[in-house]
XYZ file of C-alpha atoms in Angstrom:
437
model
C 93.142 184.782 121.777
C 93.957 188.254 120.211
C 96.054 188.905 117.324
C 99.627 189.554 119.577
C 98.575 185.730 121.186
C 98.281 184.348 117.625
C 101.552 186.029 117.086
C 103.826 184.917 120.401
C 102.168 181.477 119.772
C 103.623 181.480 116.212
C 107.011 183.490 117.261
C 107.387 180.010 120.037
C 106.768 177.597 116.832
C 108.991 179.336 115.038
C 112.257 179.513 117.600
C 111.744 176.044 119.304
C 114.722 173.814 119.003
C 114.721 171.235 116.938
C 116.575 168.510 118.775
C 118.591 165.672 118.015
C 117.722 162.649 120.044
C 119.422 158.831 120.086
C 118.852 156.133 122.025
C 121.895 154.102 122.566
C 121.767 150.702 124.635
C 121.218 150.700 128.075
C 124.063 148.169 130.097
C 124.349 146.390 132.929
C 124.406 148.418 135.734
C 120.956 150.984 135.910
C 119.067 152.494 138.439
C 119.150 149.876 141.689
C 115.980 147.725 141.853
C 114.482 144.827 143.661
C 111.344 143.628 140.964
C 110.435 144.672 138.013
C 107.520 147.037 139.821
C 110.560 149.325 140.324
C 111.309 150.011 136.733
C 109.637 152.135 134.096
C 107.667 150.410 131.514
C 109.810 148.904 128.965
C 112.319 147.881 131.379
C 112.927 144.818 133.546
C 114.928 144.404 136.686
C 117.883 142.459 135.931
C 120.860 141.597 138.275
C 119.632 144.408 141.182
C 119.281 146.793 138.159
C 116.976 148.393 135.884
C 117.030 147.525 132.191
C 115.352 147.713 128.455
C 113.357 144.197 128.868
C 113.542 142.363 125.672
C 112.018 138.610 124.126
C 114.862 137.959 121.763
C 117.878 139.562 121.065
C 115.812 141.497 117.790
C 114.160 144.123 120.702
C 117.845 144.977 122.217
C 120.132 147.384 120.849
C 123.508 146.644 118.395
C 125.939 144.864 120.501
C 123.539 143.542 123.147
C 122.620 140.003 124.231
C 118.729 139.344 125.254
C 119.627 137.190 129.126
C 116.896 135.911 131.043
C 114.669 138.387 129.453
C 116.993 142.031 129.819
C 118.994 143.433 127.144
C 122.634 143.893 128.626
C 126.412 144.255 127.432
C 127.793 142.408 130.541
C 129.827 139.564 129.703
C 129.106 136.204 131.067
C 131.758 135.921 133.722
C 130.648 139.519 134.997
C 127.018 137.996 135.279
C 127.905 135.209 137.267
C 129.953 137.389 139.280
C 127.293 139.828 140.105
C 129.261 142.626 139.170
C 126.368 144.917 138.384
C 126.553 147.966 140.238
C 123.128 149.356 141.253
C 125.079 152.779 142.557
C 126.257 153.387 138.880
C 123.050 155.636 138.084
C 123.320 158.558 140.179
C 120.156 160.665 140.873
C 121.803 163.284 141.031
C 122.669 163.291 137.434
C 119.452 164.029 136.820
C 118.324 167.725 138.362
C 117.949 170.674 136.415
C 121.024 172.406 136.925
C 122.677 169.311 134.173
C 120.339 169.853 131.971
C 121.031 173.914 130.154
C 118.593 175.430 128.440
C 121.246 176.547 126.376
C 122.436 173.669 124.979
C 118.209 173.499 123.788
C 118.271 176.183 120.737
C 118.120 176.173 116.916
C 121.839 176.885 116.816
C 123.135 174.301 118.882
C 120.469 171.131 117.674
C 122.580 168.759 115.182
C 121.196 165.883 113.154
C 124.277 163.613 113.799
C 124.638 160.156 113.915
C 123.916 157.778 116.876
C 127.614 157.129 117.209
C 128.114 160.783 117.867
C 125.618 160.541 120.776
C 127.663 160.889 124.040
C 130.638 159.633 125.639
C 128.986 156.669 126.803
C 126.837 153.897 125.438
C 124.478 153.449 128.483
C 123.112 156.799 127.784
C 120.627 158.987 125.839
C 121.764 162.007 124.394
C 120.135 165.540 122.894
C 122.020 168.386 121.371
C 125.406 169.437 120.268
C 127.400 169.552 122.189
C 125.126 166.593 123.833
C 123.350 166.981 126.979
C 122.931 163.218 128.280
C 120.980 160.927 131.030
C 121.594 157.360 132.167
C 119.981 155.382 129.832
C 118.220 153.612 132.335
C 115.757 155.912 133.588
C 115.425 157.263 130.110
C 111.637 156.913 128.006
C 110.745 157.878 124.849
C 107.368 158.427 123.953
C 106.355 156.249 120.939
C 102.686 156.387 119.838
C 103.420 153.796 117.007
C 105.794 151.818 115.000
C 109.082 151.862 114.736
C 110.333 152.699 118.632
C 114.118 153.463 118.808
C 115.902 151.357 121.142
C 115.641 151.106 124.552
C 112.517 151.324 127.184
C 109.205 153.543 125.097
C 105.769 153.735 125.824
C 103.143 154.583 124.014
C 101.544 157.962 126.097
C 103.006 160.192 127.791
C 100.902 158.913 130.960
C 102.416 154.993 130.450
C 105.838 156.883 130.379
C 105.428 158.243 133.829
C 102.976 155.636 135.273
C 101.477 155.194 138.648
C 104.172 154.496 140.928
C 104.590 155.280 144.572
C 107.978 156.142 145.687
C 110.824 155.278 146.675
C 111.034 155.369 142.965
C 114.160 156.045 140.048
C 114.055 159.820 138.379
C 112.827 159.689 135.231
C 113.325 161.787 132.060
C 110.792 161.418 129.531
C 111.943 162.496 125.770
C 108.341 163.462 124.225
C 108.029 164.088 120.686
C 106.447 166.378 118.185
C 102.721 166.381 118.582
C 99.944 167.151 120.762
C 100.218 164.749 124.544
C 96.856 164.762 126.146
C 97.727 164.374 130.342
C 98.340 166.166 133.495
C 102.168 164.787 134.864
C 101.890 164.383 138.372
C 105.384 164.828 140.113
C 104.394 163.688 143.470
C 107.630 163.378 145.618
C 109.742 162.220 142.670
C 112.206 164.046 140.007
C 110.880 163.954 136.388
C 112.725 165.536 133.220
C 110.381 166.204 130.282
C 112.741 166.944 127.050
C 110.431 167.731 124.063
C 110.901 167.494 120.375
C 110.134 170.578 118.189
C 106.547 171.033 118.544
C 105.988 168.946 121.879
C 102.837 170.119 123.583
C 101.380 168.519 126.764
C 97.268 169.677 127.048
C 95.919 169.424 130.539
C 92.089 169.914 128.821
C 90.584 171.172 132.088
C 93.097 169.833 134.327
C 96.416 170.502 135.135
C 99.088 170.364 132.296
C 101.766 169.528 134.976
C 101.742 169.636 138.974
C 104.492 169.242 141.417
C 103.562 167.917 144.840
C 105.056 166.936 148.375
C 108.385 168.198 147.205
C 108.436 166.519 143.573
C 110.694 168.088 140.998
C 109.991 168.843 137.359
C 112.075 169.805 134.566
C 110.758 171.400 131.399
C 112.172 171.701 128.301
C 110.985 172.556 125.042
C 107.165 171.657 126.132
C 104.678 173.774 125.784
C 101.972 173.564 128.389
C 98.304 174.688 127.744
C 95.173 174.174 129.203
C 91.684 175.196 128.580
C 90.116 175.420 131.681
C 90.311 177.188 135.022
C 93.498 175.358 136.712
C 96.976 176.629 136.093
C 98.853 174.985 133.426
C 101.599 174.512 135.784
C 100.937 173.992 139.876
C 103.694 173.753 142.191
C 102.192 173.074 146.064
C 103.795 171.546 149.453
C 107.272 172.616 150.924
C 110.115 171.766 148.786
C 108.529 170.930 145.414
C 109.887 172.927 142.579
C 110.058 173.159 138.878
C 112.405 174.581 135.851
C 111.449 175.545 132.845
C 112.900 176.599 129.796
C 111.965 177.177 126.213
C 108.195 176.194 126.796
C 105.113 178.899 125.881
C 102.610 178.279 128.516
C 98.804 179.316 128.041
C 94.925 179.147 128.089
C 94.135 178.724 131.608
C 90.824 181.040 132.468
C 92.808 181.936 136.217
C 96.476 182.249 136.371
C 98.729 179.991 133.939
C 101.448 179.440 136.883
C 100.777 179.523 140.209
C 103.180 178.764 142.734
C 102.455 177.765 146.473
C 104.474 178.966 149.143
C 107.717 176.366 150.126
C 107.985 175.829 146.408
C 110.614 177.292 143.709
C 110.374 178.192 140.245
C 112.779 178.882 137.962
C 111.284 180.037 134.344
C 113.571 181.472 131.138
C 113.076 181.986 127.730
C 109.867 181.406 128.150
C 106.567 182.899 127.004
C 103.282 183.150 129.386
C 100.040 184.409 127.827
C 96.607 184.390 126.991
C 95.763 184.013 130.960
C 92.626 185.074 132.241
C 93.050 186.169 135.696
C 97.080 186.936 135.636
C 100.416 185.041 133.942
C 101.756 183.857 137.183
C 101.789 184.085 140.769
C 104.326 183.939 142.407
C 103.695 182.721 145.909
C 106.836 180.780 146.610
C 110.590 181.288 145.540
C 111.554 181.954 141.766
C 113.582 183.349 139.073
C 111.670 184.598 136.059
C 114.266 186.634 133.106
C 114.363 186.456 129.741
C 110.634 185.848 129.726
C 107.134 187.272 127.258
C 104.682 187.821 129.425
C 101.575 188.748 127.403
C 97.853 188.999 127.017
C 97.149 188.192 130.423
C 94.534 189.469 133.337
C 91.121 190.842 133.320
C 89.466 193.770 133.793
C 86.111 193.952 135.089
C 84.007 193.720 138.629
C 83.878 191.218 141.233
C 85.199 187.576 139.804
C 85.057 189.092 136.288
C 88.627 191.136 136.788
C 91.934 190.580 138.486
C 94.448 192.435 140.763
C 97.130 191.705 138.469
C 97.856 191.398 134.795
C 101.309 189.801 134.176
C 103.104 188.736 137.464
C 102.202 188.980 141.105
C 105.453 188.497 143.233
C 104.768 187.703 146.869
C 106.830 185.054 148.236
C 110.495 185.999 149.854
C 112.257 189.211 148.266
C 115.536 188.053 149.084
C 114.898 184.676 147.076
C 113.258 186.374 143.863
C 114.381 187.567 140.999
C 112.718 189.322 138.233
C 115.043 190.837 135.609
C 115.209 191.121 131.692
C 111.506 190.637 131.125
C 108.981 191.815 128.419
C 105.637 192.297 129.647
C 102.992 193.447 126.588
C 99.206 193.754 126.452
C 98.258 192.334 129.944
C 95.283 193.911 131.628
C 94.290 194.024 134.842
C 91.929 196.364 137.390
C 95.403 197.750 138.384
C 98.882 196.669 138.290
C 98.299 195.482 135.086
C 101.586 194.341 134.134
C 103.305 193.875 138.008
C 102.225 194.081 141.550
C 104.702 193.421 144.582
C 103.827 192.564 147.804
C 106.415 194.747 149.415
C 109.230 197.362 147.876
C 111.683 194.766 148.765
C 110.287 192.958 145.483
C 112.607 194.079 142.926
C 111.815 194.484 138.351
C 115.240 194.915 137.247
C 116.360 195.719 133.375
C 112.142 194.690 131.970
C 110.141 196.008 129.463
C 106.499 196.730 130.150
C 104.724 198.899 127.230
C 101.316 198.539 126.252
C 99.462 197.032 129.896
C 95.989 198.273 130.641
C 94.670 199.178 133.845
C 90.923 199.906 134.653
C 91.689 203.647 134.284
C 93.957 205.577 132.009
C 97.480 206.372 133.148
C 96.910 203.970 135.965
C 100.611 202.664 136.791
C 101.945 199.422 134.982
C 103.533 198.397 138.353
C 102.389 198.765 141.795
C 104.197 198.070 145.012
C 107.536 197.562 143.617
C 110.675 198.743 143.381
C 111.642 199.691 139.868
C 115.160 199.258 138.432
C 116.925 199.588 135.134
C 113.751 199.087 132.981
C 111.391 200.903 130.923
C 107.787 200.706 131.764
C 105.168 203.071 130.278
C 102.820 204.283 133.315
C 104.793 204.656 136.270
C 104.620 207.294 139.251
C 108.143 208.626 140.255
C 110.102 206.192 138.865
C 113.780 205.821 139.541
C 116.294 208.020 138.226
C 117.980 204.638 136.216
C 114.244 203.690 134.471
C 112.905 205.491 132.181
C 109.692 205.636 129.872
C 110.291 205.578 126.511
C 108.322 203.593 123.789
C 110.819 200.201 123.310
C 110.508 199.924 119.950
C 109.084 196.279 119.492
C 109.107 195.089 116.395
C 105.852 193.481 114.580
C 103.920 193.675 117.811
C 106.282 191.316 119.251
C 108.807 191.464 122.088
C 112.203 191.519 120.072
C 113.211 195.397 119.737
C 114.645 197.654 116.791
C 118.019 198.372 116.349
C 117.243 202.125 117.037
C 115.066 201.508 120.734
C 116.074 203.213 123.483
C 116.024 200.198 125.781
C 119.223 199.397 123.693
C 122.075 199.299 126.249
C 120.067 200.824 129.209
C 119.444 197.618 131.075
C 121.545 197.210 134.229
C 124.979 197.588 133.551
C 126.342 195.175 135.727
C 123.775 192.197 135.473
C 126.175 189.424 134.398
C 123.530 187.594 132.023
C 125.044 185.613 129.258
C 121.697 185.210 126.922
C 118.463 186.415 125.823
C 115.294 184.707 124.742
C 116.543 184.034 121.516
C 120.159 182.159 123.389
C 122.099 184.868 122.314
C 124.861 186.523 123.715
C 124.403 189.355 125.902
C 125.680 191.970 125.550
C 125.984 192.989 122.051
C 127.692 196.402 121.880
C 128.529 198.397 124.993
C 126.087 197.163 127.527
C 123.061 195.488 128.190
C 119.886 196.035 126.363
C 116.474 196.334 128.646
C 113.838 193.549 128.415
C 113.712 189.634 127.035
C 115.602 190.568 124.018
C 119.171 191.679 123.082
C 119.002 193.491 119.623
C 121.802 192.909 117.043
């Protein structure tokens, strides 16, 4: 890794979210089950419903009673009732349009109390104000004494076990440290929320894969691998993944690579040190507000790649590619972009510094270019322009005096920048991953 990797790598350690996670107890009424085989580890099936499993009433959380082995809050005339309603966990409570990235930055983590959780006591909540999931499909990674409350496990693979579906989503709350395992979302919704400093190393496997229309949510996970699959691999018609806040790196091909049938959404993100391209883009996807850096190859035969930073060759119409910062990617040509078509639009990005086999050789090649300011580029549009940005440090955040300042596309409608914060500042909206002060 060269000295701008060390640096993004060390810019990502230094803006990940610190994030305020509590457990609070889990009642009657989770995720509908018939045996305990359809619960997480941790939890027991209880009354038609999934629940933290407990001994004596010492493993359950303030306020709860340990029955017939399942910590619950139901009062005894409501157990002999059956009033336990399995439809009180919705599934669709957990996708990743409820869970925002923005809620996931230094500025908005708080170390409150557990009382100031969420609305609800059958749920676990992050953040302030809190983003929160039923508690019953909710696992926190615990690697040793003391566990909060509630279901844990001591790996990240026990979290997401083995299970065929029909099976409950998931969300997995993964703290600080390094998790050795490839998550396998095979036809089933999983939510990874990582402490400051989460990392999840695939070795020479797969950090995470999405199958037969599984869905994964990332947030504040890094993913790195240090062999020659991606780091994240989406594949078979309808699986998808979001991710947000997460540097992704090391693989020796391409870091992300997306199938076609398959979506990705990636922000505020950084992709580097990748040796045959950052990602590839195969399906649908929205990348902005994204480093892409130190990627691609240059060299003959298997030794170099067609692409540096991003290849984008799925449907035009369902990709987007705006407010990007590509930097020090290399690649035989198209070092920083290539397009499959013209209909492939780079709106309001950055690319400075990108390498091709030849000097001068174009930073972008078969797309249309909007808004943005990119070094090498033949007959550019009259709204880019090619200017040096500015960036600060050898980094991707630009001075106050670059002339990507208020030049991006005037009428994007973005809220945020890498950072989270507001765009714009000042008259309009500044070009690449980051909106100076």
């Amino acid at each position: 890794m060269n000295a701008r990797g060390v640096a993004l790598l060390a810019v990502a350690a230094a803006l990940a979210a610190p994030l305020a996670c509590f457990v609070a107890r889990a009642p009657f009424g989770g995720y509908a089950c018939d045996t305990a085989h359809g619960c997480v580890d941790g939890q027991t099936c209880f009354r038609g419903a999934c629940v933290a499993a407990c001994t004596t009433v010492a493993d359950c959380a303030d306020g709860l009673a340990c029955v017939e082995g399942a910590c619950t809050d139901a009062a005894p005339d409501a157990l002999d009732a059956g009033t336990g309603d399995a439809g009180s966990v919705d599934a669709g409570d957990v996708d990743g349009g409820d869970v925002d990235g923005g809620d996931v930055d230094g500025g908005d983590a708080d170390g409150g109390s557990p009382a100031d959780a969420g609305p609800d006591a059958g749920t676990l909540c992050y953040g302030d104000p809190p983003e929160c999931f039923p508690a019953a499909i909710v696992v926190t990674v615990c690697p040793g004494e003391p566990c909060p409350p509630g279901a844990t496990a001591p790996t990240l693979d026990d979290s997401i076990g083995w299970s065929l579906p029909p099976i409950p989503p998931l969300v997995v709350f993964l703290p600080a440290g390094t998790h050795d395992a490839t998550v396998l979302a095979l036809a089933r919704d999983i939510t990874i929320v990582g402490e400051d400093g989460a990392i999840i190393d695939g070795n020479d496997g797969f950090a995470v894969a999405v199958r037969s229309g599984g869905h994964v949510t990332i947030h504040n996970v890094d993913l790195v691998v240090n062999g020659n699959d991606a780091a994240l691999d989406l594949e078979g018609s309808g699986s998808s993944a979001e991710v947000e806040r997460a540097t992704i790196s090391g693989s020796g091909d391409q870091c992300i690579d997306t199938a076609s049938g398959t979506t990705l959404l990636l922000r505020r993100s950084i992709v580097t040190s990748c040796g045959k391209g950052a990602v590839d883009l195969d399906g649908d996807g929205t990348i902005e507000h994204c480093v892409i850096a130190d990627s691609g190859s240059i060299g003959g035969g298997a030794n170099g790649s067609n692409f540096g930073g991003v290849y984008l060759r799925g449907a035009p119409e369902r990709t987007a590619f705006r407010f990007n910062t590509l930097v020090g990617n290399h690649a035989n040509d198209a070092p920083a972009v290539r397009c499959a078509s013209p209909s492939f639009v780079v709106d309001s990005s950055i690319s400075w510094d990108n390498l091709g086999s030849s000097s001068g050789e174009d930073d972008m090649v078969g797309c249309t270019v909007l808004y943005s300011d990119v070094e090498d580029l033949a007959a550019p549009d009259t709204t880019t322009i090619s200017a040096d940005p500015q960036l600060v440090d050898g980094g991707f955040h630009i001075a106050a005096t670059s002339p990507a300042k208020d030049a991006a596309r005037p009428d994007a409608g973005v809220d945020d920048d890498f950072d989270g914060d507001v765009r714009p500042i000042g008259p309009g909206y500044d070009i690449g991953a980051d909106e100076a002060p």
